[in-house]
Coordinates of C-alpha atoms in Angstrom, one line a residue:
X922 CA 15.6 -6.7 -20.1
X923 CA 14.1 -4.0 -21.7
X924 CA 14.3 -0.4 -19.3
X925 CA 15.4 3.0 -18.8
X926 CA 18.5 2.5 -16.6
X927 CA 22.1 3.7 -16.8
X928 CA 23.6 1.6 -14.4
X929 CA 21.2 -1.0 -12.4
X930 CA 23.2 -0.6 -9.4
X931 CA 21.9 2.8 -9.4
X932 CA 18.0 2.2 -10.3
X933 CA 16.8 3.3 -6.8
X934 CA 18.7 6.8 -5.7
X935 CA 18.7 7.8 -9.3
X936 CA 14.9 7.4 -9.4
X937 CA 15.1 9.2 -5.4
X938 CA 17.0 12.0 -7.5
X939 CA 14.2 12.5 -10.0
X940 CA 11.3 12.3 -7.1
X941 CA 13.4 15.2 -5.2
X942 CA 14.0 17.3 -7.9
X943 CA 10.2 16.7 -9.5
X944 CA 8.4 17.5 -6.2
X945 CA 9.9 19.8 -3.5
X946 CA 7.3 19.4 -1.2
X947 CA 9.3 16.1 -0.1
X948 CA 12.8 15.9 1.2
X949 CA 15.4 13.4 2.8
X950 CA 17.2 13.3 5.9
X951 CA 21.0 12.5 7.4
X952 CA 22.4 13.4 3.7
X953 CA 20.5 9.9 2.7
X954 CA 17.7 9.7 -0.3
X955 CA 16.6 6.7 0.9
X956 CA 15.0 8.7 4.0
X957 CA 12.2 10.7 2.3
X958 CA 10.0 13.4 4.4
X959 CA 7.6 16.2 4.1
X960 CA 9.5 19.3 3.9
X961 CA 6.6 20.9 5.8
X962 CA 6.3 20.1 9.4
X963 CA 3.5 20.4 11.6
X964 CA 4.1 21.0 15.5
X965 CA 1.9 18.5 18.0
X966 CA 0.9 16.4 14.9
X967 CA 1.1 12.4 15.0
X968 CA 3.9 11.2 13.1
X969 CA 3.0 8.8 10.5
X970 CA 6.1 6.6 8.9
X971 CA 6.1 4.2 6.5
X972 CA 8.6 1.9 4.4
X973 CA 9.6 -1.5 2.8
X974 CA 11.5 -2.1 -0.6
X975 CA 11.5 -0.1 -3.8
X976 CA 10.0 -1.5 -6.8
X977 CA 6.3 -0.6 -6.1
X978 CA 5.8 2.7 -6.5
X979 CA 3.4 4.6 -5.6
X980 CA 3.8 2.4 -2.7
X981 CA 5.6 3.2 0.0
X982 CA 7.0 6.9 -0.7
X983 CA 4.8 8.1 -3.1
X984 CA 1.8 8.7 0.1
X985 CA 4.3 11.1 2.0
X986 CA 2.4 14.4 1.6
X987 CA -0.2 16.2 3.2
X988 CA -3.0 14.5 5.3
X989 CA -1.2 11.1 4.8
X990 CA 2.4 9.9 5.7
X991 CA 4.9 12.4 7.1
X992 CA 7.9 10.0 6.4
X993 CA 8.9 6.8 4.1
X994 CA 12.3 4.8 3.9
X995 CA 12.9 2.6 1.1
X996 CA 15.2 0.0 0.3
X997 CA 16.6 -1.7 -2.6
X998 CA 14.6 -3.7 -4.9
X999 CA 11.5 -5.7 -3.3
X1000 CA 14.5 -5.2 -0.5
X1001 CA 13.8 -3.9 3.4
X1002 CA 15.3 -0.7 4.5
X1003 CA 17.4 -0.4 7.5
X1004 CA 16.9 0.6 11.0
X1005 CA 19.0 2.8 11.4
X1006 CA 17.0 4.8 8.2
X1007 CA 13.7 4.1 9.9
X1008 CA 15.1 5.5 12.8
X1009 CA 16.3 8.9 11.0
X1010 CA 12.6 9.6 9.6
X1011 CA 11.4 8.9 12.8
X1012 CA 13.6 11.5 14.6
X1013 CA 12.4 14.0 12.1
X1014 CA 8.8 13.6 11.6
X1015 CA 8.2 13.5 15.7
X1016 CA 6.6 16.5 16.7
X1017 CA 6.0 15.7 20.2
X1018 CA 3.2 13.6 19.7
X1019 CA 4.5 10.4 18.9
X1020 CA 5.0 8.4 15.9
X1021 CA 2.8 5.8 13.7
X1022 CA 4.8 3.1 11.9
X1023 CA 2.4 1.4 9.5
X1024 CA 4.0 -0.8 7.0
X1025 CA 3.1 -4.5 5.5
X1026 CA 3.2 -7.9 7.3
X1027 CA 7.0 -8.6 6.2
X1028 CA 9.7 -10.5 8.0
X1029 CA 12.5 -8.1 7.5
X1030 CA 10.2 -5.2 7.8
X1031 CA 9.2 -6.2 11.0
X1032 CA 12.6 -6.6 12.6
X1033 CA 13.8 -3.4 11.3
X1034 CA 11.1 -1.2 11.9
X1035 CA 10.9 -2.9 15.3
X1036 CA 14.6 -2.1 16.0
X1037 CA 13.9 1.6 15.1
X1038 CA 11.2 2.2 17.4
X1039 CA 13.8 0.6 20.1
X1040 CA 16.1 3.3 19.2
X1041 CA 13.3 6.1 19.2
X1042 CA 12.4 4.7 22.6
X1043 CA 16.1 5.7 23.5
X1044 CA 15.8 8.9 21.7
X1045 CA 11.9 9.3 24.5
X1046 CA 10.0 9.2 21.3
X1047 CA 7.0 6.9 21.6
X1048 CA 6.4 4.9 18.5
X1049 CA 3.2 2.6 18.0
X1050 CA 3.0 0.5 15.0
X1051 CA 0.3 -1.2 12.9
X1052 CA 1.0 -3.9 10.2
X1053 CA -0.7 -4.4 7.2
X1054 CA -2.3 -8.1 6.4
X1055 CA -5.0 -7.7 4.4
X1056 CA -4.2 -10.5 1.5
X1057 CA -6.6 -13.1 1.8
X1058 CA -4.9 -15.1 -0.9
X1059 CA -1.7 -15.7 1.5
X1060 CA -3.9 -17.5 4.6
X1061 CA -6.8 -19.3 6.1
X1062 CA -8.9 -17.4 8.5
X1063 CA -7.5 -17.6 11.7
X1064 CA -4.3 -17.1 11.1
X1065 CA -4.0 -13.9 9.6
X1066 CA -1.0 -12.8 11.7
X1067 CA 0.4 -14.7 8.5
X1068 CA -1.1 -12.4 5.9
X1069 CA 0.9 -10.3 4.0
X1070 CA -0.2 -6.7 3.8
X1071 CA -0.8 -5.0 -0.3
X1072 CA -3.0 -2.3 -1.2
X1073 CA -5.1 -2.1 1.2
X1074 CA -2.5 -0.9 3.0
X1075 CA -3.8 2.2 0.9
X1076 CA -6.9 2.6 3.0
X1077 CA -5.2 2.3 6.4
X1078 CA -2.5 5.2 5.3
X1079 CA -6.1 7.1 4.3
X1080 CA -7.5 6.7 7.5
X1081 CA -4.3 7.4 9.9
X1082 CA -3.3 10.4 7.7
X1083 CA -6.7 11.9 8.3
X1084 CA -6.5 11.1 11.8
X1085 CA -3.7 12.7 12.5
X1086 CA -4.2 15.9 10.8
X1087 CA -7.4 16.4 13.0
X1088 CA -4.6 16.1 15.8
X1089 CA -6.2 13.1 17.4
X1090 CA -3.3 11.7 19.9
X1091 CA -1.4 8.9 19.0
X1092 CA -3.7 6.2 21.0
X1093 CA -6.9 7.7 18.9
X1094 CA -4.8 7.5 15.6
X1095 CA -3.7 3.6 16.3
X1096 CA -7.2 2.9 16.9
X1097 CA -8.5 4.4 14.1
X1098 CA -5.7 2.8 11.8
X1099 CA -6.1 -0.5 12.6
X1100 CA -9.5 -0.5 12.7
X1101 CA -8.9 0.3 9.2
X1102 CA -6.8 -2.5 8.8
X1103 CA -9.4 -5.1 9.9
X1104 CA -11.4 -4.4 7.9
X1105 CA -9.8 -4.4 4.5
X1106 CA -9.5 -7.2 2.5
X1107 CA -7.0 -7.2 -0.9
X1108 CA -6.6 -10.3 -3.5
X1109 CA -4.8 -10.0 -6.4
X1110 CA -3.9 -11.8 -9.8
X1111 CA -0.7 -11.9 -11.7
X1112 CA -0.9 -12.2 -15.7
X1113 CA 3.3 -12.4 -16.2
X1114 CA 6.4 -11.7 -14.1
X1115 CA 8.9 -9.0 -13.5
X1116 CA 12.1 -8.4 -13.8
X1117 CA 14.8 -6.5 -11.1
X1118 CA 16.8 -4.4 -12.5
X1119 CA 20.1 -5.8 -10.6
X1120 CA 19.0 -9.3 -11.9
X1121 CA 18.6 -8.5 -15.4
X1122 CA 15.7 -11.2 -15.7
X1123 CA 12.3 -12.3 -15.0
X1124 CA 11.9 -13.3 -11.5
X1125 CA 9.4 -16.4 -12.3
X1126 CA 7.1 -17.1 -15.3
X1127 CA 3.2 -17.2 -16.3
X1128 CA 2.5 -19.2 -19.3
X1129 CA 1.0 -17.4 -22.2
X1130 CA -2.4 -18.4 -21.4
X1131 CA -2.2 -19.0 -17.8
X1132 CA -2.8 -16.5 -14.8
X1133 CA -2.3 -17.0 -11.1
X1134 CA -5.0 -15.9 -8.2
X1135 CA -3.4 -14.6 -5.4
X1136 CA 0.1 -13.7 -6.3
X1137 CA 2.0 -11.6 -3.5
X1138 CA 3.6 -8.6 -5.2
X1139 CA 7.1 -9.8 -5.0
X1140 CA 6.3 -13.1 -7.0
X1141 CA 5.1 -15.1 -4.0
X1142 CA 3.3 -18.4 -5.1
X1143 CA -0.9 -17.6 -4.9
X1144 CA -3.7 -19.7 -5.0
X1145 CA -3.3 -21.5 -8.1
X1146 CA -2.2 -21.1 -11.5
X1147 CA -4.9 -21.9 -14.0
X1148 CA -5.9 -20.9 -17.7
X1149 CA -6.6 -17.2 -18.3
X1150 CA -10.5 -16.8 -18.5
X1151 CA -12.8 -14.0 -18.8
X1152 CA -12.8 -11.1 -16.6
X1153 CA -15.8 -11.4 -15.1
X1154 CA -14.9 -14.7 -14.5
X1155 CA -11.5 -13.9 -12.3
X1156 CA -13.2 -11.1 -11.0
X1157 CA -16.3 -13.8 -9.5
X1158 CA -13.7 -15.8 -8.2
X1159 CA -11.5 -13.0 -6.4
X1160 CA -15.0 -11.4 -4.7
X1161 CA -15.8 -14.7 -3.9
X1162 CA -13.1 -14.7 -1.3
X1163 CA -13.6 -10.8 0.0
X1164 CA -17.1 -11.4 0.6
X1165 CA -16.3 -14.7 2.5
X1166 CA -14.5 -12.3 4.9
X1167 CA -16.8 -9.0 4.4
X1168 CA -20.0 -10.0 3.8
X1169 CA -22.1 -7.1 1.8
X1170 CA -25.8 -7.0 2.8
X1171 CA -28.5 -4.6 2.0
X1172 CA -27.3 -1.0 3.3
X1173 CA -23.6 -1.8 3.5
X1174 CA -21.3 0.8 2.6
X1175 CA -17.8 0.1 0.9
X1176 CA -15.0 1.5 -0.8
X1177 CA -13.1 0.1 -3.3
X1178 CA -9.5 0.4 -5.0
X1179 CA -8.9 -1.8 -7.9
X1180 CA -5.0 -1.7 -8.1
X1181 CA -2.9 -2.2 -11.3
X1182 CA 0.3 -4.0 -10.7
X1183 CA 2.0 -2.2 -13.2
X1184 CA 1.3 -3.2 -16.5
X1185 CA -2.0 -3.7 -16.6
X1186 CA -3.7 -0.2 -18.8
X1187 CA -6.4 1.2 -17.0
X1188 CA -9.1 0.5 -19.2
X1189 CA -8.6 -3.3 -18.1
X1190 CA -9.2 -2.4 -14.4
X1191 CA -12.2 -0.3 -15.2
X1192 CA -13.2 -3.4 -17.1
X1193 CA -12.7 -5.1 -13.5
X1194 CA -14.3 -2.9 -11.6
X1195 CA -17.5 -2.7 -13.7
X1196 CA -18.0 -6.3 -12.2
X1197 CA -17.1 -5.7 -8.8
X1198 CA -19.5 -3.0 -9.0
X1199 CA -22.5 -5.2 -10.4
X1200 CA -21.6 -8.0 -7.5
X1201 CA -22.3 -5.0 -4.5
X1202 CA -25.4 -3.9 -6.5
X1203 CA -26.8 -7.7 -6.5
X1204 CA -26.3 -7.6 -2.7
X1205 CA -28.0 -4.5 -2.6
X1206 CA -24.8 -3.1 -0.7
X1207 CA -23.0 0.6 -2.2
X1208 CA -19.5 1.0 -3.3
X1209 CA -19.3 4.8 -2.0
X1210 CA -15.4 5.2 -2.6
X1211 CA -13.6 4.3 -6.0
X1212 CA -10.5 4.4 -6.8
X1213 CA -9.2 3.0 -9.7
X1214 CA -5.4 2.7 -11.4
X1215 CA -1.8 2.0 -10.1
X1216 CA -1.4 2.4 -6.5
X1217 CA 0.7 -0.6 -5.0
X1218 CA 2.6 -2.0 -8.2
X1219 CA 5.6 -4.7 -9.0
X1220 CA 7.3 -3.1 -11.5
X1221 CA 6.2 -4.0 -14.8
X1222 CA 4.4 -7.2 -13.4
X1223 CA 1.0 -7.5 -15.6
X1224 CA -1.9 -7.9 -13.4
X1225 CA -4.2 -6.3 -10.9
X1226 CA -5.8 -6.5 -7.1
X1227 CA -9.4 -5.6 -5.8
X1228 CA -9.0 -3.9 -2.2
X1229 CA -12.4 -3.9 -0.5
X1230 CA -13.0 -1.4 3.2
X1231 CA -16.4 -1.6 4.8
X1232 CA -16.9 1.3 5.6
X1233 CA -18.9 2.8 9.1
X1234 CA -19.8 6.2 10.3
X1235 CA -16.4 6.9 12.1
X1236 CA -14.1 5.5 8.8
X1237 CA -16.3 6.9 6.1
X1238 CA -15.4 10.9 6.5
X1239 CA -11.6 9.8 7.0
X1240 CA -11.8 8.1 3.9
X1241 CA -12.9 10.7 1.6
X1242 CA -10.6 13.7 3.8
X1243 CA -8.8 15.6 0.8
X1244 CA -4.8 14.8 0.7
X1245 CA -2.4 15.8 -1.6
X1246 CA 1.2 13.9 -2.3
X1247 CA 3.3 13.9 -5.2
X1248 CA 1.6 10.5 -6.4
X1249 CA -1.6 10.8 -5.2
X1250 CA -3.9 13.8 -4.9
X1251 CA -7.9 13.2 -3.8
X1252 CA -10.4 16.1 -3.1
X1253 CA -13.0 15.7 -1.2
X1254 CA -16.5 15.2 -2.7

């Protein structure tokens, strides 16, 4: 293991400590790092919460900023945070309008954040949530209440965070997030493993000349493994499934985020995106939001995923809204 650590036990608050002291335009709450806010409220605003495990930034905290989340917790390593630290961002992002929990289709996720909003209820906060399960890799139509939720989680933070700062009520912003949510799609492919710093070794293995469709982002097992081919190649065979789901006809609008998983380089996912682009234009269908780089990640895991939105006349303008967070700035066109 190859990193810049001092002791692995304390990977995550020491990395917490160089967030807070790089960007003070975020804060934490109850004297715990772990429980990362805006240090800006706004009165009669939506709250929008996220979390899940560390080990994917900018994913989860890295979207808490204006126009987007109000509030993050985080956990260990690919690890879930607790209640109880869902529960203290919840109490301090409420501004009287409620509270949005949008995090990823995850077992311990879902009983913790579920046990916070139990306690919010206690506390006469109102909390709505709306989970993320847009990999397509991880099962069939039909039962996507068995999806886990990736990048595209991206586009349903977009859409809620916009939402919310045109102080739409908590009902409109639920709508509007998880009708977001279905209809995103995300697949991904994993090129080698990664390693946890508190383990100290690789998590699984890709051979040398093998890649795997549809690996989740904390290892879990994907499509297939098969040798590595050409990248138009894996990137016809990822679409493939997307447009199964979202089918792009003549007028369609879209937008796209091709995702790094962390040690991909950038000029490899514009080398991806070049033939997602040329598979919309085929179908005579436009890709009218791009982005492009590291923006749900593994660690150092080498690989990438293609997060597809269709797009309509009430998601489009909350799509391109402006936000601004310490990982993630967009301006609008």
């Amino acid at each position: 293991m190859k990193k810049f650590l001092n002791d692995p036990a304390h990977f995550v608050d020491e990395m917490l400590d160089g967030i807070y002291r790089a960007h003070p335009q975020v804060t934490y709450v109850n004297d715990d790092k772990r429980c990362l806010v805006v240090a800006a409220r706004k009165p009669g605003k939506v709250g929008i919460a996220t979390g899940g495990g560390s080990g994917h930034l900018p994913l989860f905290l890295g979207y808490v900023g204006d126009n987007m989340l109000d509030g993050c917790a985080v956990g260990g390593v690919f690890q879930s945070p607790s209640a109880d630290q869902m529960h203290e961002v919840t109490k301090y992002i409420d501004q009287g309008a409620g509270v949005l929990y949008i995090y990823g289709n995850y077992t311990g996720d879902i009983i913790n954040f579920d046990m916070a909003a139990e306690l919010a209820d206690i506390d006469g906060i109102t909390v709505k949530q709306v989970i993320g399960n847009d990999d397509v890799a991880s099962s069939v139509v039909g039962e996507e209440h068995k999806r886990r939720g990736v990048a595209g989680i991206f586009f349903v933070y977009k859409v809620a965070g916009a939402a919310a700062a045109n102080m739409l009520s908590l009902d409109e912003v639920t709508r509007l997030a998880d009708k977001a949510r279905a209809n995103v799609r995300t697949i991904g492919v994993a090129l080698s493993s990664c390693v946890v710093p508190e383990v100290g070794h690789a998590t699984f293995s890709v051979g040398e000349d093998e890649m795997e469709i549809g690996m989740g982002i904390h290892g879990e097992p994907g499509i297939g493994r098969t040798k590595l081919a050409p990248a138009d190649a894996v990137v016809d065979e990822m679409m493939q499934r997307i447009f199964a789901e979202l089918p792009a006809g003549n007028g369609d609008e879209f937008a796209v985020l091709v995702n790094g998983l962390g040690g991909t380089p950038k000029e490899e996912l514009y080398i991806l995106f070049r033939r997602v682009s040329q598979l919309f234009e085929e179908r005579g269908a436009k890709v009218k939001h791009v982005w492009i780089g590291e923006f749900a990640t593994a660690m150092e895991m080498a690989g990438a995923s293609i997060s597809v939105l269709k797009l309509d006349a009430e998601l489009d303008p909350l799509v391109a809204a402006p936000v601004h967070t310490p990982f993630f700035s967009h301006i609008k066109a």
